[in-house]
Short mmCIF file of N, CA and C in Angstrom, two decimals:
data_model
loop_
_atom_site.label_atom_id
_atom_site.label_comp_id
_atom_site.label_asym_id
_atom_site.label_seq_id
_atom_site.Cartn_x
_atom_site.Cartn_y
_atom_site.Cartn_z
N UNK D 1 -10.94 21.93 -47.97
CA UNK D 1 -11.83 22.58 -47.04
C UNK D 1 -12.05 21.68 -45.82
N UNK D 2 -12.00 22.27 -44.68
CA UNK D 2 -12.18 21.51 -43.43
C UNK D 2 -13.65 21.16 -43.24
N UNK D 3 -13.89 19.93 -42.81
CA UNK D 3 -15.25 19.47 -42.53
C UNK D 3 -15.40 19.27 -41.02
N UNK D 4 -16.65 19.18 -40.53
CA UNK D 4 -16.83 18.92 -39.10
C UNK D 4 -16.13 17.65 -38.63
N UNK D 5 -16.03 16.66 -39.51
CA UNK D 5 -15.35 15.42 -39.14
C UNK D 5 -13.87 15.65 -38.89
N UNK D 6 -13.28 16.66 -39.55
CA UNK D 6 -11.87 16.96 -39.35
C UNK D 6 -11.58 17.41 -37.93
N UNK D 7 -12.59 17.93 -37.26
CA UNK D 7 -12.41 18.42 -35.89
C UNK D 7 -13.20 17.59 -34.88
N UNK D 8 -13.62 16.41 -35.27
CA UNK D 8 -14.36 15.52 -34.37
C UNK D 8 -13.55 15.25 -33.11
N UNK D 9 -12.22 15.22 -33.24
CA UNK D 9 -11.38 14.94 -32.08
C UNK D 9 -11.58 15.97 -30.98
N UNK D 10 -11.94 17.19 -31.32
CA UNK D 10 -12.15 18.22 -30.29
C UNK D 10 -13.33 17.84 -29.40
N UNK D 11 -14.43 17.42 -30.01
CA UNK D 11 -15.61 17.01 -29.25
C UNK D 11 -15.30 15.77 -28.40
N UNK D 12 -14.62 14.80 -29.01
CA UNK D 12 -14.31 13.57 -28.28
C UNK D 12 -13.29 13.82 -27.17
N UNK D 13 -12.28 14.67 -27.44
CA UNK D 13 -11.32 15.03 -26.39
C UNK D 13 -12.04 15.66 -25.21
N UNK D 14 -12.96 16.57 -25.49
CA UNK D 14 -13.70 17.25 -24.43
C UNK D 14 -14.51 16.26 -23.61
N UNK D 15 -15.16 15.32 -24.28
CA UNK D 15 -15.97 14.32 -23.58
C UNK D 15 -15.11 13.52 -22.60
N UNK D 16 -13.97 13.03 -23.06
CA UNK D 16 -13.11 12.23 -22.18
C UNK D 16 -12.44 13.10 -21.12
N UNK D 17 -12.15 14.38 -21.44
CA UNK D 17 -11.59 15.29 -20.43
C UNK D 17 -12.59 15.51 -19.31
N UNK D 18 -13.86 15.69 -19.66
CA UNK D 18 -14.89 15.88 -18.64
C UNK D 18 -15.06 14.62 -17.80
N UNK D 19 -14.96 13.48 -18.45
CA UNK D 19 -15.02 12.20 -17.72
C UNK D 19 -13.82 12.07 -16.79
N UNK D 20 -12.67 12.47 -17.26
CA UNK D 20 -11.45 12.48 -16.45
C UNK D 20 -11.63 13.35 -15.21
N UNK D 21 -12.12 14.56 -15.41
CA UNK D 21 -12.32 15.48 -14.29
C UNK D 21 -13.28 14.87 -13.25
N UNK D 22 -14.37 14.30 -13.72
CA UNK D 22 -15.35 13.71 -12.80
C UNK D 22 -14.74 12.56 -12.02
N UNK D 23 -14.03 11.67 -12.71
CA UNK D 23 -13.40 10.53 -12.03
C UNK D 23 -12.39 11.01 -10.99
N UNK D 24 -11.55 11.96 -11.36
CA UNK D 24 -10.53 12.48 -10.45
C UNK D 24 -11.18 13.10 -9.22
N UNK D 25 -12.25 13.85 -9.43
CA UNK D 25 -12.94 14.49 -8.31
C UNK D 25 -13.60 13.49 -7.38
N UNK D 26 -13.99 12.33 -7.91
CA UNK D 26 -14.68 11.33 -7.10
C UNK D 26 -13.74 10.39 -6.35
N UNK D 27 -12.51 10.24 -6.82
CA UNK D 27 -11.60 9.25 -6.24
C UNK D 27 -10.98 9.74 -4.94
N UNK D 28 -10.79 8.79 -4.04
CA UNK D 28 -10.07 9.08 -2.80
C UNK D 28 -8.58 8.94 -3.07
N UNK D 29 -7.77 9.45 -2.15
CA UNK D 29 -6.32 9.30 -2.27
C UNK D 29 -5.94 7.82 -2.25
N UNK D 30 -6.65 7.04 -1.46
CA UNK D 30 -6.37 5.60 -1.41
C UNK D 30 -6.65 4.95 -2.76
N UNK D 31 -7.74 5.35 -3.40
CA UNK D 31 -8.07 4.79 -4.71
C UNK D 31 -7.03 5.19 -5.76
N UNK D 32 -6.50 6.39 -5.66
CA UNK D 32 -5.47 6.83 -6.60
C UNK D 32 -4.22 5.95 -6.50
N UNK D 33 -4.04 5.29 -5.36
CA UNK D 33 -2.87 4.44 -5.15
C UNK D 33 -3.12 2.98 -5.52
N UNK D 34 -4.33 2.64 -5.99
CA UNK D 34 -4.62 1.26 -6.40
C UNK D 34 -3.77 0.89 -7.61
N UNK D 35 -3.20 -0.32 -7.59
CA UNK D 35 -2.40 -0.80 -8.72
C UNK D 35 -3.33 -1.29 -9.82
N UNK D 36 -3.14 -0.75 -11.02
CA UNK D 36 -3.99 -1.10 -12.16
C UNK D 36 -3.24 -1.95 -13.18
N UNK D 37 -1.92 -1.79 -13.29
CA UNK D 37 -1.08 -2.56 -14.21
C UNK D 37 0.10 -3.14 -13.45
N UNK D 38 0.76 -4.10 -14.10
CA UNK D 38 1.97 -4.68 -13.52
C UNK D 38 3.06 -3.62 -13.39
N UNK D 39 4.12 -3.98 -12.73
CA UNK D 39 5.27 -3.09 -12.52
C UNK D 39 4.92 -1.85 -11.72
N UNK D 40 3.86 -1.89 -10.92
CA UNK D 40 3.57 -0.79 -10.01
C UNK D 40 2.78 0.37 -10.58
N UNK D 41 2.16 0.19 -11.72
CA UNK D 41 1.36 1.27 -12.28
C UNK D 41 0.08 1.42 -11.48
N UNK D 42 0.01 2.51 -10.71
CA UNK D 42 -1.19 2.82 -9.95
C UNK D 42 -2.12 3.69 -10.80
N UNK D 43 -3.32 3.93 -10.31
CA UNK D 43 -4.23 4.85 -11.01
C UNK D 43 -3.56 6.21 -11.15
N UNK D 44 -2.89 6.67 -10.10
CA UNK D 44 -2.20 7.97 -10.17
C UNK D 44 -1.12 7.97 -11.24
N UNK D 45 -0.40 6.86 -11.38
CA UNK D 45 0.63 6.77 -12.42
C UNK D 45 -0.02 6.84 -13.80
N UNK D 46 -1.14 6.15 -13.99
CA UNK D 46 -1.83 6.19 -15.28
C UNK D 46 -2.28 7.63 -15.57
N UNK D 47 -2.75 8.33 -14.56
CA UNK D 47 -3.16 9.72 -14.76
C UNK D 47 -1.96 10.60 -15.08
N UNK D 48 -0.83 10.35 -14.44
CA UNK D 48 0.40 11.09 -14.76
C UNK D 48 0.83 10.77 -16.20
N UNK D 49 0.66 9.53 -16.59
CA UNK D 49 0.97 9.10 -17.95
C UNK D 49 0.09 9.86 -18.96
N UNK D 50 -1.19 10.01 -18.65
CA UNK D 50 -2.08 10.79 -19.51
C UNK D 50 -1.62 12.25 -19.56
N UNK D 51 -1.22 12.78 -18.41
CA UNK D 51 -0.74 14.16 -18.35
C UNK D 51 0.50 14.32 -19.23
N UNK D 52 1.40 13.35 -19.16
CA UNK D 52 2.61 13.39 -20.00
C UNK D 52 2.23 13.38 -21.48
N UNK D 53 1.30 12.52 -21.86
CA UNK D 53 0.88 12.47 -23.27
C UNK D 53 0.31 13.79 -23.74
N UNK D 54 -0.51 14.41 -22.90
CA UNK D 54 -1.07 15.71 -23.26
C UNK D 54 0.03 16.78 -23.29
N UNK D 55 0.94 16.72 -22.33
CA UNK D 55 2.04 17.68 -22.29
C UNK D 55 2.92 17.53 -23.53
N UNK D 56 3.20 16.30 -23.93
CA UNK D 56 4.03 16.05 -25.11
C UNK D 56 3.34 16.62 -26.36
N UNK D 57 2.05 16.37 -26.51
CA UNK D 57 1.33 16.89 -27.66
C UNK D 57 1.27 18.41 -27.61
N UNK D 58 1.10 18.96 -26.42
CA UNK D 58 1.09 20.42 -26.25
C UNK D 58 2.43 21.02 -26.69
N UNK D 59 3.53 20.36 -26.34
CA UNK D 59 4.85 20.85 -26.74
C UNK D 59 5.02 20.80 -28.26
N UNK D 60 4.54 19.71 -28.88
CA UNK D 60 4.58 19.64 -30.34
C UNK D 60 3.76 20.77 -30.95
N UNK D 61 2.58 21.00 -30.40
CA UNK D 61 1.70 22.05 -30.90
C UNK D 61 2.40 23.41 -30.82
N UNK D 62 3.03 23.69 -29.69
CA UNK D 62 3.73 24.97 -29.52
C UNK D 62 4.89 25.09 -30.51
N UNK D 63 5.64 23.99 -30.67
CA UNK D 63 6.77 24.02 -31.60
C UNK D 63 6.28 24.22 -33.02
N UNK D 64 5.21 23.50 -33.39
CA UNK D 64 4.69 23.61 -34.74
C UNK D 64 4.10 24.99 -35.02
N UNK D 65 3.71 25.70 -33.98
CA UNK D 65 3.23 27.07 -34.18
C UNK D 65 4.39 28.01 -34.52
N UNK D 66 5.58 27.69 -34.01
CA UNK D 66 6.75 28.53 -34.25
C UNK D 66 7.39 28.25 -35.60
N UNK D 67 7.33 27.00 -36.00
CA UNK D 67 7.90 26.60 -37.29
C UNK D 67 6.80 25.91 -38.08
N UNK D 68 7.09 25.54 -39.29
CA UNK D 68 6.07 24.82 -40.05
C UNK D 68 6.02 23.37 -39.60
N UNK D 69 4.89 22.74 -39.81
CA UNK D 69 4.70 21.35 -39.44
C UNK D 69 5.37 20.51 -40.51
N UNK D 70 6.59 20.06 -40.23
CA UNK D 70 7.34 19.33 -41.25
C UNK D 70 7.84 17.96 -40.80
N UNK D 71 8.10 17.79 -39.54
CA UNK D 71 8.67 16.51 -39.10
C UNK D 71 8.37 16.25 -37.64
N UNK D 72 8.32 15.00 -37.31
CA UNK D 72 8.17 14.58 -35.92
C UNK D 72 9.31 13.61 -35.64
N UNK D 73 10.00 13.82 -34.52
CA UNK D 73 11.11 12.91 -34.23
C UNK D 73 10.61 11.49 -33.97
N UNK D 74 11.41 10.50 -34.38
CA UNK D 74 11.02 9.12 -34.10
C UNK D 74 10.97 8.88 -32.60
N UNK D 75 10.11 7.99 -32.20
CA UNK D 75 9.97 7.76 -30.78
C UNK D 75 9.36 6.40 -30.52
N UNK D 76 9.76 5.80 -29.43
CA UNK D 76 9.15 4.56 -28.96
C UNK D 76 8.53 4.89 -27.61
N UNK D 77 7.23 5.07 -27.61
CA UNK D 77 6.53 5.54 -26.41
C UNK D 77 6.66 4.57 -25.24
N UNK D 78 6.78 3.28 -25.51
CA UNK D 78 6.93 2.33 -24.41
C UNK D 78 8.23 2.54 -23.66
N UNK D 79 9.30 2.85 -24.38
CA UNK D 79 10.58 3.14 -23.71
C UNK D 79 10.48 4.42 -22.89
N UNK D 80 9.79 5.40 -23.43
CA UNK D 80 9.62 6.65 -22.69
C UNK D 80 8.80 6.42 -21.43
N UNK D 81 7.69 5.69 -21.55
CA UNK D 81 6.86 5.40 -20.37
C UNK D 81 7.65 4.62 -19.33
N UNK D 82 8.42 3.64 -19.77
CA UNK D 82 9.24 2.87 -18.83
C UNK D 82 10.25 3.77 -18.13
N UNK D 83 10.86 4.66 -18.88
CA UNK D 83 11.84 5.57 -18.30
C UNK D 83 11.20 6.55 -17.32
N UNK D 84 9.98 6.92 -17.58
CA UNK D 84 9.29 7.89 -16.73
C UNK D 84 8.64 7.27 -15.49
N UNK D 85 8.50 5.95 -15.45
CA UNK D 85 7.79 5.30 -14.34
C UNK D 85 8.29 5.73 -12.96
N UNK D 86 9.60 5.75 -12.70
CA UNK D 86 10.04 6.19 -11.37
C UNK D 86 9.63 7.64 -11.06
N UNK D 87 9.63 8.47 -12.08
CA UNK D 87 9.21 9.86 -11.88
C UNK D 87 7.71 9.94 -11.62
N UNK D 88 6.95 9.17 -12.37
CA UNK D 88 5.50 9.13 -12.14
C UNK D 88 5.19 8.68 -10.72
N UNK D 89 5.91 7.65 -10.27
CA UNK D 89 5.66 7.12 -8.92
C UNK D 89 6.04 8.12 -7.83
N UNK D 90 6.94 9.04 -8.14
CA UNK D 90 7.38 10.04 -7.16
C UNK D 90 6.37 11.18 -7.01
N UNK D 91 5.47 11.29 -7.93
CA UNK D 91 4.48 12.37 -7.88
C UNK D 91 3.38 11.96 -6.90
N UNK D 92 3.06 12.82 -5.93
CA UNK D 92 1.95 12.49 -5.03
C UNK D 92 0.69 12.20 -5.86
N UNK D 93 -0.06 11.17 -5.48
CA UNK D 93 -1.22 10.75 -6.29
C UNK D 93 -2.19 11.88 -6.64
N UNK D 94 -2.53 12.72 -5.69
CA UNK D 94 -3.50 13.79 -5.98
C UNK D 94 -2.90 14.81 -6.94
N UNK D 95 -1.60 15.04 -6.85
CA UNK D 95 -0.93 15.96 -7.79
C UNK D 95 -0.98 15.38 -9.20
N UNK D 96 -0.69 14.07 -9.33
CA UNK D 96 -0.75 13.41 -10.64
C UNK D 96 -2.15 13.53 -11.23
N UNK D 97 -3.16 13.33 -10.39
CA UNK D 97 -4.54 13.42 -10.85
C UNK D 97 -4.85 14.84 -11.34
N UNK D 98 -4.41 15.83 -10.59
CA UNK D 98 -4.63 17.22 -10.98
C UNK D 98 -3.92 17.58 -12.27
N UNK D 99 -2.70 17.06 -12.45
CA UNK D 99 -1.96 17.29 -13.70
C UNK D 99 -2.71 16.72 -14.89
N UNK D 100 -3.27 15.53 -14.72
CA UNK D 100 -4.00 14.90 -15.82
C UNK D 100 -5.15 15.79 -16.27
N UNK D 101 -5.88 16.35 -15.32
CA UNK D 101 -7.02 17.21 -15.67
C UNK D 101 -6.54 18.53 -16.26
N UNK D 102 -5.58 19.19 -15.60
CA UNK D 102 -5.17 20.52 -16.06
C UNK D 102 -4.48 20.48 -17.43
N UNK D 103 -3.67 19.45 -17.67
CA UNK D 103 -3.01 19.37 -18.98
C UNK D 103 -4.00 18.97 -20.08
N UNK D 104 -5.00 18.16 -19.75
CA UNK D 104 -6.04 17.85 -20.73
C UNK D 104 -6.79 19.13 -21.11
N UNK D 105 -7.09 19.96 -20.10
CA UNK D 105 -7.78 21.22 -20.37
C UNK D 105 -6.93 22.15 -21.23
N UNK D 106 -5.66 22.29 -20.87
CA UNK D 106 -4.76 23.19 -21.61
C UNK D 106 -4.61 22.74 -23.05
N UNK D 107 -4.35 21.45 -23.25
CA UNK D 107 -4.19 20.94 -24.61
C UNK D 107 -5.47 21.12 -25.41
N UNK D 108 -6.61 20.74 -24.84
CA UNK D 108 -7.87 20.84 -25.57
C UNK D 108 -8.18 22.29 -25.95
N UNK D 109 -7.88 23.22 -25.07
CA UNK D 109 -8.10 24.64 -25.37
C UNK D 109 -7.21 25.09 -26.53
N UNK D 110 -5.94 24.69 -26.48
CA UNK D 110 -5.01 25.05 -27.56
C UNK D 110 -5.46 24.44 -28.89
N UNK D 111 -5.91 23.20 -28.84
CA UNK D 111 -6.36 22.54 -30.07
C UNK D 111 -7.61 23.20 -30.64
N UNK D 112 -8.50 23.63 -29.77
CA UNK D 112 -9.72 24.30 -30.23
C UNK D 112 -9.38 25.60 -30.95
N UNK D 113 -8.30 26.25 -30.53
CA UNK D 113 -7.91 27.54 -31.11
C UNK D 113 -6.94 27.41 -32.27
N UNK D 114 -6.45 26.20 -32.54
CA UNK D 114 -5.46 26.00 -33.59
C UNK D 114 -6.05 26.28 -34.97
N UNK D 115 -5.24 26.87 -35.82
CA UNK D 115 -5.67 27.18 -37.18
C UNK D 115 -5.92 25.89 -37.96
N UNK D 116 -6.97 25.86 -38.78
CA UNK D 116 -7.30 24.66 -39.55
C UNK D 116 -6.14 24.13 -40.40
N UNK D 117 -5.37 25.03 -41.04
CA UNK D 117 -4.26 24.55 -41.87
C UNK D 117 -3.17 23.90 -41.03
N UNK D 118 -2.97 24.41 -39.83
CA UNK D 118 -1.99 23.81 -38.93
C UNK D 118 -2.47 22.43 -38.47
N UNK D 119 -3.74 22.33 -38.11
CA UNK D 119 -4.31 21.04 -37.69
C UNK D 119 -4.17 20.02 -38.82
N UNK D 120 -4.49 20.44 -40.03
CA UNK D 120 -4.39 19.53 -41.18
C UNK D 120 -2.95 19.06 -41.36
N UNK D 121 -2.00 19.97 -41.29
CA UNK D 121 -0.59 19.61 -41.46
C UNK D 121 -0.12 18.67 -40.35
N UNK D 122 -0.55 18.94 -39.12
CA UNK D 122 -0.16 18.08 -38.00
C UNK D 122 -0.75 16.69 -38.15
N UNK D 123 -2.01 16.61 -38.57
CA UNK D 123 -2.66 15.31 -38.75
C UNK D 123 -2.01 14.51 -39.88
N UNK D 124 -1.57 15.21 -40.93
CA UNK D 124 -0.89 14.51 -42.03
C UNK D 124 0.46 13.97 -41.58
N UNK D 125 1.15 14.75 -40.77
CA UNK D 125 2.48 14.35 -40.29
C UNK D 125 2.40 13.28 -39.21
N UNK D 126 1.48 13.44 -38.30
CA UNK D 126 1.36 12.52 -37.16
C UNK D 126 -0.11 12.16 -36.97
N UNK D 127 -0.63 11.26 -37.82
CA UNK D 127 -2.06 10.91 -37.73
C UNK D 127 -2.45 10.46 -36.33
N UNK D 128 -3.54 11.02 -35.84
CA UNK D 128 -4.05 10.64 -34.54
C UNK D 128 -3.43 11.36 -33.36
N UNK D 129 -2.36 12.11 -33.57
CA UNK D 129 -1.67 12.78 -32.46
C UNK D 129 -2.60 13.73 -31.72
N UNK D 130 -3.48 14.41 -32.44
CA UNK D 130 -4.36 15.39 -31.82
C UNK D 130 -5.58 14.75 -31.18
N UNK D 131 -5.89 13.54 -31.57
CA UNK D 131 -7.08 12.85 -31.09
C UNK D 131 -6.72 12.10 -29.81
N UNK D 132 -6.74 12.79 -28.70
CA UNK D 132 -6.32 12.24 -27.41
C UNK D 132 -7.42 11.38 -26.78
N UNK D 133 -8.66 11.53 -27.25
CA UNK D 133 -9.78 10.83 -26.63
C UNK D 133 -9.61 9.31 -26.55
N UNK D 134 -9.16 8.63 -27.60
CA UNK D 134 -9.04 7.17 -27.47
C UNK D 134 -8.07 6.74 -26.36
N UNK D 135 -6.96 7.46 -26.24
CA UNK D 135 -5.99 7.15 -25.20
C UNK D 135 -6.57 7.43 -23.82
N UNK D 136 -7.21 8.58 -23.68
CA UNK D 136 -7.86 8.92 -22.41
C UNK D 136 -8.93 7.88 -22.09
N UNK D 137 -9.76 7.56 -23.08
CA UNK D 137 -10.87 6.63 -22.87
C UNK D 137 -10.37 5.27 -22.42
N UNK D 138 -9.34 4.74 -23.08
CA UNK D 138 -8.83 3.41 -22.73
C UNK D 138 -8.40 3.37 -21.27
N UNK D 139 -7.63 4.36 -20.85
CA UNK D 139 -7.15 4.37 -19.47
C UNK D 139 -8.28 4.65 -18.48
N UNK D 140 -9.20 5.54 -18.83
CA UNK D 140 -10.32 5.84 -17.93
C UNK D 140 -11.23 4.62 -17.78
N UNK D 141 -11.44 3.87 -18.86
CA UNK D 141 -12.21 2.62 -18.77
C UNK D 141 -11.55 1.65 -17.79
N UNK D 142 -10.23 1.52 -17.90
CA UNK D 142 -9.50 0.61 -17.02
C UNK D 142 -9.55 1.08 -15.57
N UNK D 143 -9.44 2.38 -15.36
CA UNK D 143 -9.52 2.94 -14.00
C UNK D 143 -10.90 2.66 -13.41
N UNK D 144 -11.95 2.94 -14.18
CA UNK D 144 -13.31 2.70 -13.68
C UNK D 144 -13.54 1.23 -13.35
N UNK D 145 -13.02 0.34 -14.16
CA UNK D 145 -13.18 -1.10 -13.89
C UNK D 145 -12.48 -1.48 -12.59
N UNK D 146 -11.27 -0.98 -12.37
CA UNK D 146 -10.55 -1.26 -11.13
C UNK D 146 -11.28 -0.67 -9.93
N UNK D 147 -11.75 0.56 -10.06
CA UNK D 147 -12.48 1.20 -8.96
C UNK D 147 -13.74 0.43 -8.61
N UNK D 148 -14.44 -0.06 -9.62
CA UNK D 148 -15.66 -0.83 -9.37
C UNK D 148 -15.35 -2.06 -8.54
N UNK D 149 -14.30 -2.77 -8.90
CA UNK D 149 -13.89 -3.96 -8.15
C UNK D 149 -13.43 -3.60 -6.75
N UNK D 150 -12.59 -2.58 -6.64
CA UNK D 150 -12.05 -2.18 -5.34
C UNK D 150 -13.14 -1.67 -4.41
N UNK D 151 -14.06 -0.91 -4.94
CA UNK D 151 -15.14 -0.35 -4.12
C UNK D 151 -16.11 -1.45 -3.68
N UNK D 152 -16.29 -2.45 -4.51
CA UNK D 152 -17.15 -3.58 -4.15
C UNK D 152 -16.54 -4.35 -2.97
N UNK D 153 -15.22 -4.49 -2.98
CA UNK D 153 -14.53 -5.22 -1.91
C UNK D 153 -14.59 -4.48 -0.59
N UNK D 154 -14.54 -3.14 -0.65
CA UNK D 154 -14.51 -2.35 0.59
C UNK D 154 -15.89 -1.89 1.02
N UNK D 155 -16.85 -1.96 0.12
CA UNK D 155 -18.17 -1.41 0.42
C UNK D 155 -19.13 -2.44 0.81
#
């Protein structure tokens, strides 16, 4: 039987999605271009990275709805992120920011509507895959810290 704790990720995903939306709405285009990580990762790239993560989970969710939840292909996310970096950098910063918000909304809506047995099977196969909040939170914390420093320097 499903308990409220089994769906805690929905509440936490929503909280970080709302935080994401607020941050994106408050940032200037210049702030979206601030470098947050080495190798050219800007805030916009981090937001595109979040969008990719939500899109990837959304694709798994759609596939698992068509077939039973039985397997997840092996993957090394760092190699995927490295491979996607040039593509992320090619996305205009405001577009990347919008993708992060819209894909978070789409995924969270789909997860809220997912059948409990499907959620259970997905969590057993790929623990934590549906709980996007920690990943969103980590990057949003880093973005806010960079913005605080950058805004202090310019303000």
